[in-house]
Coordinates of N, CA and C and ligand atoms in Angstrom, one line a residue:
X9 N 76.6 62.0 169.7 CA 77.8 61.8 168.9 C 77.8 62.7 167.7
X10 N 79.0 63.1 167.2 CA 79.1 64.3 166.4 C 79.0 63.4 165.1
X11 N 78.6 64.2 163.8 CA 78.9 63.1 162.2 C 79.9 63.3 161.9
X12 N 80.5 62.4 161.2 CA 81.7 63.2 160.4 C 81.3 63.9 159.1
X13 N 82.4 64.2 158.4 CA 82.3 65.2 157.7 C 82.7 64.4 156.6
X14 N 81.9 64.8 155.1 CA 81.7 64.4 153.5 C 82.9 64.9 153.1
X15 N 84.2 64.2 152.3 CA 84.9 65.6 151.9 C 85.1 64.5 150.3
X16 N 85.0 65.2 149.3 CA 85.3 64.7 148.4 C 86.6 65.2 147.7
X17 N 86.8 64.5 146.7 CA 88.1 64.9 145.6 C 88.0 64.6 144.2
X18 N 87.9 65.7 143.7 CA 87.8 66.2 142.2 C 89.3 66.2 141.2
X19 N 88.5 66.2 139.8 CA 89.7 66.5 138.9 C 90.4 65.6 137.7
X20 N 91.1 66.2 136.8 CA 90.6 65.3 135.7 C 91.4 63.5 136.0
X21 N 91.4 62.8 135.3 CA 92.0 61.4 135.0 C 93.7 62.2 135.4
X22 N 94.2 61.2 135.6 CA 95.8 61.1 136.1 C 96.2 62.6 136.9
X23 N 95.3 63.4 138.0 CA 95.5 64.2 138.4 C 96.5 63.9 139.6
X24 N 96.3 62.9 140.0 CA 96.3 62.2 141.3 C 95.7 62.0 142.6
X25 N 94.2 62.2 142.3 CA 93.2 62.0 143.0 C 93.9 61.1 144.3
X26 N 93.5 59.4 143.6 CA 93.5 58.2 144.1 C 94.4 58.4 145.7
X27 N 96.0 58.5 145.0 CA 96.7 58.6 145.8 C 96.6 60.0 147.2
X28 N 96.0 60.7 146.9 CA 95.6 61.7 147.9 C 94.8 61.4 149.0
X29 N 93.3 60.9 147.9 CA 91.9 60.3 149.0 C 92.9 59.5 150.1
X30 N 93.8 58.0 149.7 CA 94.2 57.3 150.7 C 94.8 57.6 151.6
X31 N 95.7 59.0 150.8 CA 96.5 59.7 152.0 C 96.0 60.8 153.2
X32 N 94.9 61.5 152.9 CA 93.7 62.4 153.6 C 93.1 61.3 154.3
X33 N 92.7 60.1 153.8 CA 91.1 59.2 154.6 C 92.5 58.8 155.5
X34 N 93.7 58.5 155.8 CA 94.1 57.6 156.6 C 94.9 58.6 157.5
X35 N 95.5 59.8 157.0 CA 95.6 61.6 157.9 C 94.3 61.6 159.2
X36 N 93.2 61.1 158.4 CA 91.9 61.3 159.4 C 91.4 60.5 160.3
X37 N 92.2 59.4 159.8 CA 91.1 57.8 160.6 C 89.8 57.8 159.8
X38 N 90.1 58.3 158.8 CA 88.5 58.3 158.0 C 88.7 56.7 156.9
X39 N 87.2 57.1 156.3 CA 87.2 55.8 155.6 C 87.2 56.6 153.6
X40 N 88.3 55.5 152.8 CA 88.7 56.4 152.0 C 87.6 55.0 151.0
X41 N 87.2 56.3 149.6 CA 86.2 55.5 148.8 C 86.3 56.2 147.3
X42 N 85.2 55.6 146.4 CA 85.3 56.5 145.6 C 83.8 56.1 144.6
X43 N 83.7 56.7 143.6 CA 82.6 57.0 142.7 C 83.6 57.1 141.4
X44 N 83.1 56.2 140.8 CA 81.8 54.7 140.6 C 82.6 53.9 141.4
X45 N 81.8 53.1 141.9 CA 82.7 51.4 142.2 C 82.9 51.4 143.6
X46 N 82.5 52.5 144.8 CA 82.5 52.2 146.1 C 82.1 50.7 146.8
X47 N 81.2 50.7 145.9 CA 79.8 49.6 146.9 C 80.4 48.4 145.3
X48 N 79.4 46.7 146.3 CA 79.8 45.6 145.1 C 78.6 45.8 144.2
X49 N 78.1 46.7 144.6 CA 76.8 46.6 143.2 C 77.3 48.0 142.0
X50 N 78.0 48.9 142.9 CA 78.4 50.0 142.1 C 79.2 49.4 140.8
X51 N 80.3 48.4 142.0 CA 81.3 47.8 140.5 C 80.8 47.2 139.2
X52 N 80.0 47.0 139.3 CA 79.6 46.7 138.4 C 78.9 47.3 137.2
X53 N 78.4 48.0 137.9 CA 78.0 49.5 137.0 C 79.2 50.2 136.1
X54 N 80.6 50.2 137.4 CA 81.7 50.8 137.1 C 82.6 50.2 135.7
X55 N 82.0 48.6 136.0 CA 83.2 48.1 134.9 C 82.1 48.4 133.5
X56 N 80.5 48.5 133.5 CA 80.1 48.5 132.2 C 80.3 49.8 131.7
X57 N 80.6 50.7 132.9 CA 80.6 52.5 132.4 C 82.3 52.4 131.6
X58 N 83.3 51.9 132.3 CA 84.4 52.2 131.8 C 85.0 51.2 130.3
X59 N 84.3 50.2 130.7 CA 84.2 49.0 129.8 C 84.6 49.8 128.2
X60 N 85.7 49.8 127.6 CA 85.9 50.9 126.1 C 85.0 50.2 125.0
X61 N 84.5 48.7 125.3 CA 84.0 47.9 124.3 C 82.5 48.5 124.0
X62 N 82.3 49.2 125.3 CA 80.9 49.6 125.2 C 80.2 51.0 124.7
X63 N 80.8 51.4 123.2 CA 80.6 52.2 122.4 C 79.3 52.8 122.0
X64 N 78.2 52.0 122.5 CA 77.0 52.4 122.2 C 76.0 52.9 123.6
X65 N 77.0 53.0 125.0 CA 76.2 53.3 125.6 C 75.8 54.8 125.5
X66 N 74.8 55.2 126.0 CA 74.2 56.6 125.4 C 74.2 57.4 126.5
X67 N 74.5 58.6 126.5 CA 74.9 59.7 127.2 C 74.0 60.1 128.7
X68 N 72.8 59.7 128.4 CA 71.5 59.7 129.0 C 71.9 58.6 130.1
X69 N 71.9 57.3 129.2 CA 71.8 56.2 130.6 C 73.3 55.9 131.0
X70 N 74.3 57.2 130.9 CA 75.5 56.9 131.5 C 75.5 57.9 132.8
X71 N 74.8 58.8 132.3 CA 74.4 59.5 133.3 C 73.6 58.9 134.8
X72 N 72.8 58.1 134.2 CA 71.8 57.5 135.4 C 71.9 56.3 136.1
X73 N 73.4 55.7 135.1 CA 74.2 54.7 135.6 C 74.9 54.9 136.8
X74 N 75.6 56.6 136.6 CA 76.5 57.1 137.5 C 75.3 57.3 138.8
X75 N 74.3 58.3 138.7 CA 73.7 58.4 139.5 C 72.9 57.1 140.8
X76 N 72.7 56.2 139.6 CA 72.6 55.1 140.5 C 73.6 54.6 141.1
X77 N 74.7 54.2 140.7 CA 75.9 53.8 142.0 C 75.9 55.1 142.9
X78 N 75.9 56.1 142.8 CA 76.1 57.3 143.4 C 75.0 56.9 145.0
X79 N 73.4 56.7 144.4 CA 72.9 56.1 145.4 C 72.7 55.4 146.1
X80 N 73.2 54.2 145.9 CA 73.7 53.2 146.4 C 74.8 53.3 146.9
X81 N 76.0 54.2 146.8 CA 77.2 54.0 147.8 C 77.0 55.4 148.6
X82 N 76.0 56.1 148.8 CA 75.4 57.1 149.5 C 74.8 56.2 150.8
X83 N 73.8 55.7 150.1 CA 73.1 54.3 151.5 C 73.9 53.4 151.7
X84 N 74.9 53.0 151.0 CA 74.8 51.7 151.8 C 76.6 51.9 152.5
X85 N 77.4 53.2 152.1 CA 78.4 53.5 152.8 C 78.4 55.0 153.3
X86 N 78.6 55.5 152.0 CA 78.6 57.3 152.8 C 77.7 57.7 154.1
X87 N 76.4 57.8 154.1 CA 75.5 57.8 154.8 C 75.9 57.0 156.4
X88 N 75.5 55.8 156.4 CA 76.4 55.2 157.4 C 77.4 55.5 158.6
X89 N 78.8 55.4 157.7 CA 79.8 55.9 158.0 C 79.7 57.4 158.7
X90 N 79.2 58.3 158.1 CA 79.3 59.6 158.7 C 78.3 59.6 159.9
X91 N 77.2 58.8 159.7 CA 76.5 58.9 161.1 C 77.2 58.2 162.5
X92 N 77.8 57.4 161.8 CA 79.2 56.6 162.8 C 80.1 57.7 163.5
X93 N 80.0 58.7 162.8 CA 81.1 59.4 163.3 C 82.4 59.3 163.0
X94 N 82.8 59.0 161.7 CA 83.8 58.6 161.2 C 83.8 59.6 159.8
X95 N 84.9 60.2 159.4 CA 85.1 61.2 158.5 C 85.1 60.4 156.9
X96 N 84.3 60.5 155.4 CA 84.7 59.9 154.5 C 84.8 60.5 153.3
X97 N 86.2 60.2 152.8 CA 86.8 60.6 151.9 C 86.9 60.3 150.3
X98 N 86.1 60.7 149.4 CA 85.5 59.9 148.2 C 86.8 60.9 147.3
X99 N 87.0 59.8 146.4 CA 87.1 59.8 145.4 C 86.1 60.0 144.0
X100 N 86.1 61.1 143.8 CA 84.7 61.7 143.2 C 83.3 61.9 143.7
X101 N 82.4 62.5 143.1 CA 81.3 62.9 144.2 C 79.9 63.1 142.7
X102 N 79.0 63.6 143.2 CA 77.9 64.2 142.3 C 78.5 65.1 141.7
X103 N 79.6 66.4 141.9 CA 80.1 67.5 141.4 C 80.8 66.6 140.0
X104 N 81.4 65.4 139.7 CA 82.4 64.7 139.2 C 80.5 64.5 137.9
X105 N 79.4 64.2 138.0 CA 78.4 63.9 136.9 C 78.1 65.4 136.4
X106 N 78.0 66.7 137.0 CA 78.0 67.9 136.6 C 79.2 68.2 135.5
X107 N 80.5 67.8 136.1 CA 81.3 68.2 135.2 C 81.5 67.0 133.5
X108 N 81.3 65.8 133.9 CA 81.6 65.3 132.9 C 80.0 64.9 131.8
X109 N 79.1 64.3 133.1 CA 78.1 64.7 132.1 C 77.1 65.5 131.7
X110 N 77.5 66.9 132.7 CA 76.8 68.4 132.2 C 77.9 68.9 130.9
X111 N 79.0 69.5 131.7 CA 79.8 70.0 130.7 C 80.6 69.2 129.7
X112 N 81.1 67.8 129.5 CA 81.6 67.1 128.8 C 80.6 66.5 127.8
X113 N 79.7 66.3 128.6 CA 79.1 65.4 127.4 C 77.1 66.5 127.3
X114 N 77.6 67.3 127.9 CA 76.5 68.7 127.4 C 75.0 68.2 127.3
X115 N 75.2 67.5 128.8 CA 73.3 67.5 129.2 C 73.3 68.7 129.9
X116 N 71.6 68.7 130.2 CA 71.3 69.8 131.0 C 71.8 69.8 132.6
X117 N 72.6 71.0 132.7 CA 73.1 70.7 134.1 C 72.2 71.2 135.0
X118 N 71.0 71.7 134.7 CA 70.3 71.9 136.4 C 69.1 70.6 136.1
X119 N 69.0 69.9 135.0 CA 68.7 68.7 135.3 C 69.1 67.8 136.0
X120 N 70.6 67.5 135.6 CA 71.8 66.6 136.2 C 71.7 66.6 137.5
X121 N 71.7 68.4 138.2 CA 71.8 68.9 139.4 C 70.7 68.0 140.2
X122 N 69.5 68.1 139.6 CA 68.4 68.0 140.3 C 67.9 66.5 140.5
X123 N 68.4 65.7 139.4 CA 68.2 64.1 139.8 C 69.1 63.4 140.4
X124 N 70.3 64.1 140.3 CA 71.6 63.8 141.6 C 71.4 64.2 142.7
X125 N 70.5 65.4 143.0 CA 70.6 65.5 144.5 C 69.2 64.7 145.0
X126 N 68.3 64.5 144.0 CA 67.6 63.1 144.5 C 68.4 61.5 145.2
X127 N 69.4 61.8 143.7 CA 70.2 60.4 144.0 C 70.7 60.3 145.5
X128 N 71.1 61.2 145.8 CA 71.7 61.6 146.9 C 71.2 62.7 148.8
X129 N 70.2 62.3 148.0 CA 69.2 63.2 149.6 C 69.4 64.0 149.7
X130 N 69.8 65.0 148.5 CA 70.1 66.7 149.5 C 72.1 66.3 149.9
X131 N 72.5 64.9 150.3 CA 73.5 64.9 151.0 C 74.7 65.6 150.2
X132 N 75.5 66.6 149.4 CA 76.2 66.7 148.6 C 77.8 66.9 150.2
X133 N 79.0 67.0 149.4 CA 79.8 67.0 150.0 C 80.5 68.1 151.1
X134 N 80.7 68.2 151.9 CA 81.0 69.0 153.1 C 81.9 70.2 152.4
X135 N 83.1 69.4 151.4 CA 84.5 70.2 151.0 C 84.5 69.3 149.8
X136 N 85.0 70.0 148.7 CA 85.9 69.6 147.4 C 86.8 69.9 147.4
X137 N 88.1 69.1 147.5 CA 89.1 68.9 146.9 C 89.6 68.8 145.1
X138 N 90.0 70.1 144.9 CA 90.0 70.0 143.2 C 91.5 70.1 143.2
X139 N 92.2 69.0 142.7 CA 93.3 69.0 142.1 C 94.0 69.6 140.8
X140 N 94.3 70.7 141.2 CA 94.3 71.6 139.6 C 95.8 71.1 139.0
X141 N 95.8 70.4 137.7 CA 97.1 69.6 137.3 C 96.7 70.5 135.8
X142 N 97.8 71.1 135.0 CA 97.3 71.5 133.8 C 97.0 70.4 132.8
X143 N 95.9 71.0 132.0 CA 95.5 70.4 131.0 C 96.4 69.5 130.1
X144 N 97.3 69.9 129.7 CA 98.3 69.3 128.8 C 99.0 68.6 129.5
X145 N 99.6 69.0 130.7 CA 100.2 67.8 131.2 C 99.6 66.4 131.7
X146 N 98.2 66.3 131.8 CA 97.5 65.3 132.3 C 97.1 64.6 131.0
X147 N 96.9 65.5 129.6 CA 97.2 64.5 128.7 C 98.0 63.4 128.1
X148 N 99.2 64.4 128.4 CA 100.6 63.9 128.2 C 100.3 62.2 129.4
X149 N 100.1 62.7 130.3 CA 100.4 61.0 131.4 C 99.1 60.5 131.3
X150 N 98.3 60.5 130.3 CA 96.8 59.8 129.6 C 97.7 59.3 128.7
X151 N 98.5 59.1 127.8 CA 98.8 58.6 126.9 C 99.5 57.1 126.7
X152 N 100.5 57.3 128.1 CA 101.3 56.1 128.7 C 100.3 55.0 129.3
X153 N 98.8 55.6 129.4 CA 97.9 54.7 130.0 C 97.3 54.0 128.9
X154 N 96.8 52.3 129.6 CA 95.8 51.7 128.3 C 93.9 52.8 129.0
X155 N 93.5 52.9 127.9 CA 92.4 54.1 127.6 C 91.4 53.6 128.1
X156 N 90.9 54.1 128.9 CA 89.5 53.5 129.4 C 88.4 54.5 128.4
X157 N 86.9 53.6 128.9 CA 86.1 54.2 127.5 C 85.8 56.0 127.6
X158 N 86.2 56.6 128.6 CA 86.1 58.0 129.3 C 87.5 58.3 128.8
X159 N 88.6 57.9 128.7 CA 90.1 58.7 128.1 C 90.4 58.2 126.9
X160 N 89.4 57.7 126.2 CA 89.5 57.8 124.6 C 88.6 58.7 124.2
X161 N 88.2 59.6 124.8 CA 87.7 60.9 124.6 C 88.5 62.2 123.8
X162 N 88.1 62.8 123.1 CA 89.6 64.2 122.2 C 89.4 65.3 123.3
X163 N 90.4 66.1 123.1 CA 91.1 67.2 124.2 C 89.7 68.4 124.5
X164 N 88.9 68.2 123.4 CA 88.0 69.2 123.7 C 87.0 69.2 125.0
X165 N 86.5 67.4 125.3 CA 85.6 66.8 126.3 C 86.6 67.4 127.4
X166 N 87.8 67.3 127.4 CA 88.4 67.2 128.5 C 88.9 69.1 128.8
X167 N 88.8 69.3 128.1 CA 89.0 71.0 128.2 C 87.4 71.4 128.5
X168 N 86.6 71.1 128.3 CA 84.9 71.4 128.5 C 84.9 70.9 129.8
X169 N 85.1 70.3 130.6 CA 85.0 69.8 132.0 C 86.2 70.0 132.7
X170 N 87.7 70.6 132.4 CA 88.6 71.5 133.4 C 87.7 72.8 133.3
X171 N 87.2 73.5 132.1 CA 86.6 74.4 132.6 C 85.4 74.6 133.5
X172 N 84.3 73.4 133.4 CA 83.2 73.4 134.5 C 83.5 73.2 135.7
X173 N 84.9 72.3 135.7 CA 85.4 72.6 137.6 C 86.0 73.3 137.8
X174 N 86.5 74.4 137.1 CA 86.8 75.7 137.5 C 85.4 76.5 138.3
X175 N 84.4 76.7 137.1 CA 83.4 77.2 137.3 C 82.7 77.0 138.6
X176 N 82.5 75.5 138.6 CA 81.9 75.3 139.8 C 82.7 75.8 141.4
X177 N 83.6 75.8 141.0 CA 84.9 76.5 142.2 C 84.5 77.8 142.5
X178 N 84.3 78.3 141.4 CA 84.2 79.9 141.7 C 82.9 80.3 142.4
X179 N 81.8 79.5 141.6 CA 80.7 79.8 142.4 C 80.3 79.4 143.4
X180 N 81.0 78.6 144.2 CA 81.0 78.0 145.3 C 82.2 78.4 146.4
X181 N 83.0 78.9 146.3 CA 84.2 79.0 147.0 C 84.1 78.1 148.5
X182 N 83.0 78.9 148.8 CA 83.1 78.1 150.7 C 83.2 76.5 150.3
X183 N 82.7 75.8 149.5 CA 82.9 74.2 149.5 C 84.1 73.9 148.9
X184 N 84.6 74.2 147.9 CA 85.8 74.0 146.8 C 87.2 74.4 147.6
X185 N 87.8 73.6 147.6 CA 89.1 74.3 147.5 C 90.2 73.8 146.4
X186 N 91.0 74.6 145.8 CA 91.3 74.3 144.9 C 92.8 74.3 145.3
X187 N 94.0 73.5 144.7 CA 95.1 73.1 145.4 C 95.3 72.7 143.8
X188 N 97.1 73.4 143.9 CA 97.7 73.2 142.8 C 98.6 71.5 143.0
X189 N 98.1 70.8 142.0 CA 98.9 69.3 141.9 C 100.0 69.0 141.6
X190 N 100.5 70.2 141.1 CA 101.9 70.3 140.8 C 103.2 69.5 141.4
X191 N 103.3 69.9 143.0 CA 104.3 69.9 143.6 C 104.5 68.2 143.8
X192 N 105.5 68.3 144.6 CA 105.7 66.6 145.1 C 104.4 66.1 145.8
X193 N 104.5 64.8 145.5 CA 103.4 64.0 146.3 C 103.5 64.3 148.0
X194 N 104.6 63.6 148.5 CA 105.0 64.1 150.0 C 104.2 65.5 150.3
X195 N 104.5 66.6 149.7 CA 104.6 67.8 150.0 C 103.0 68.7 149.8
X196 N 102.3 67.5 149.1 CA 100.8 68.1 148.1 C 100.0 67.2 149.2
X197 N 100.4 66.5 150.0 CA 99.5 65.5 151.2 C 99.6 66.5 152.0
X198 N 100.9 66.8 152.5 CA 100.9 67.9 153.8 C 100.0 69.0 153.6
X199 N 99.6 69.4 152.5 CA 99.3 70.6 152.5 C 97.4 70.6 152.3
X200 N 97.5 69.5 151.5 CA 95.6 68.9 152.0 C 95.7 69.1 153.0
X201 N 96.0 68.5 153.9 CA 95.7 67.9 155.2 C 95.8 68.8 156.0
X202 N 96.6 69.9 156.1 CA 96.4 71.3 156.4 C 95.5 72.0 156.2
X203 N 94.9 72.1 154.6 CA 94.1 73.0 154.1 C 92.3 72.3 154.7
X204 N 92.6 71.0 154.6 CA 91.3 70.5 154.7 C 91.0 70.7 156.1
X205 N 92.0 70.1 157.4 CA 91.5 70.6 158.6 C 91.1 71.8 158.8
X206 N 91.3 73.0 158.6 CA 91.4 74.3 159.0 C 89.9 74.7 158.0
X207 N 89.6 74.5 157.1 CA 88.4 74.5 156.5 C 87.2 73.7 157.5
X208 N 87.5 72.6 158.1 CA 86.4 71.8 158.3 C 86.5 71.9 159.6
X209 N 87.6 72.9 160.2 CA 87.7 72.6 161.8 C 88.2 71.3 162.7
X210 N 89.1 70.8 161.8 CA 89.2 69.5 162.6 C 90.1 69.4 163.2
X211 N 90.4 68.9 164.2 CA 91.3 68.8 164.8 C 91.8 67.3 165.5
X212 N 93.3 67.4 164.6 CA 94.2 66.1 164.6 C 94.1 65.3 166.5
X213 N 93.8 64.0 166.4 CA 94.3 63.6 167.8 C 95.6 62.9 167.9
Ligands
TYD3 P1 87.9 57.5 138.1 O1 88.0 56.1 138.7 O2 88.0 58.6 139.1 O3 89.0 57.7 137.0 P2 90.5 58.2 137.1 O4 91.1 57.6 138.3 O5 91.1 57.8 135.8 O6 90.3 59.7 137.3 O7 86.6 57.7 137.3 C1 86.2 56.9 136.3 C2 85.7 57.7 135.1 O8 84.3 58.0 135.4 C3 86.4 59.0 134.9 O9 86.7 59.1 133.5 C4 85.4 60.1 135.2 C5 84.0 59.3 135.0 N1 82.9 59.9 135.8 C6 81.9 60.5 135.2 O10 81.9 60.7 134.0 N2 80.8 60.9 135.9 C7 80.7 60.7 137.3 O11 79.7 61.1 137.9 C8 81.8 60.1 137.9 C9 81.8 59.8 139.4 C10 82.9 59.6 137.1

């Protein structure tokens, strides 16, 4: 039996991730997920990372917070699933701790690199999906939101990490693909689901 294939999805807060993953994982018959909070042990990791009350957690163990759900919904879903032969579709990935707690919050990123791909066996993702939405406009629809403890962050954190997933795009081209988020929702599904088959070889039944 053949594996399926890892495809993740990148990009800042209000890009429109969410609504993509469901619409790609269910294009596929795949199973749609996401980081933090995949797995019931992640959640809970998820609600103390996002939790805004939690002002003193420290950059270090938010990092290894992430990494731990990361490994945990690696074993006890990602992993799994793909050996099932079933395609899965995350909602953030290890590339998502490079960007925000390499380049946002300015740890060492070939440390980051190196205890994430522990966290994660070598397994990193098949394809990135990076939702490129401009900067200002994603602030602008951050504002109509109540603020989680990551989007009461200032324009700088979030301008330091559009630029590291640019970066990481460039130097990776074969895994990244980058897709402008601009257009209609309808019209920005079709065109994943185009761009991602033909990248990964898949073919619709
Ligand atoms: P997410 O649920 O994707 O938020 P949104 O839907 O608003 O984009 O992710 C929650 C937050 O966690 C988001 O602010 C990004 C942050 N995050 C990290 O800082 N590092 C990580 O490794 C991951 C997976 C997420």
């Amino acid at each position: 039996m053949t594996t399926g294939r890892y495809i993740a999805f990148e990009g800042l807060e209000g890009c429109g991730k969410s609504t993509h993953v469901t619409r790609l994982a269910d294009a596929l018959g795949g199973v749609a997920t996401r980081e933090p909070g995949g797995t019931e042990i992640g959640a809970s990791l998820r609600t103390a990372m996002l939790d805004a009350s939690n002002t003193m957690l420290s950059p270090r163990a938010e990092a290894l917070m992430m990494a731990a759900d990361r490994a945990q919904h690696l074993d006890e879903l990602v992993l799994p699933t793909l050996r099932a032969g079933k395609h899965v579709v995350s909602d953030r990935s290890a590339f998502s701790s490079l960007a925000y707690q390499g380049y946002g919050r300015m740890l060492d990123i070939d440390e980051l690199n190196r205890f994430n791909n522990w966290a994660i066996a070598g397994n990193w993702p098949d394809l990135v999906v990076f939702i490129d939405v401009p900067l200002e406009q994603l602030l602008e629809r951050l504002k109509k939101r109540e603020l989680d403890r990551f989007e009461r962050e200032d324009r700088a954190f979030f301008k330091r990490i559009f630029t590291g997933f640019h970066t990481m795009a460039a130097a990776d081209p074969n895994r990244w693909l980058i897709v402008d988020g601009t257009p209609p929702k309808d019209e920005l599904a079709a065109t994943i689901l185009t761009q991602v088959c033909e990248r990964l070889q898949i073919t619709l039944s």
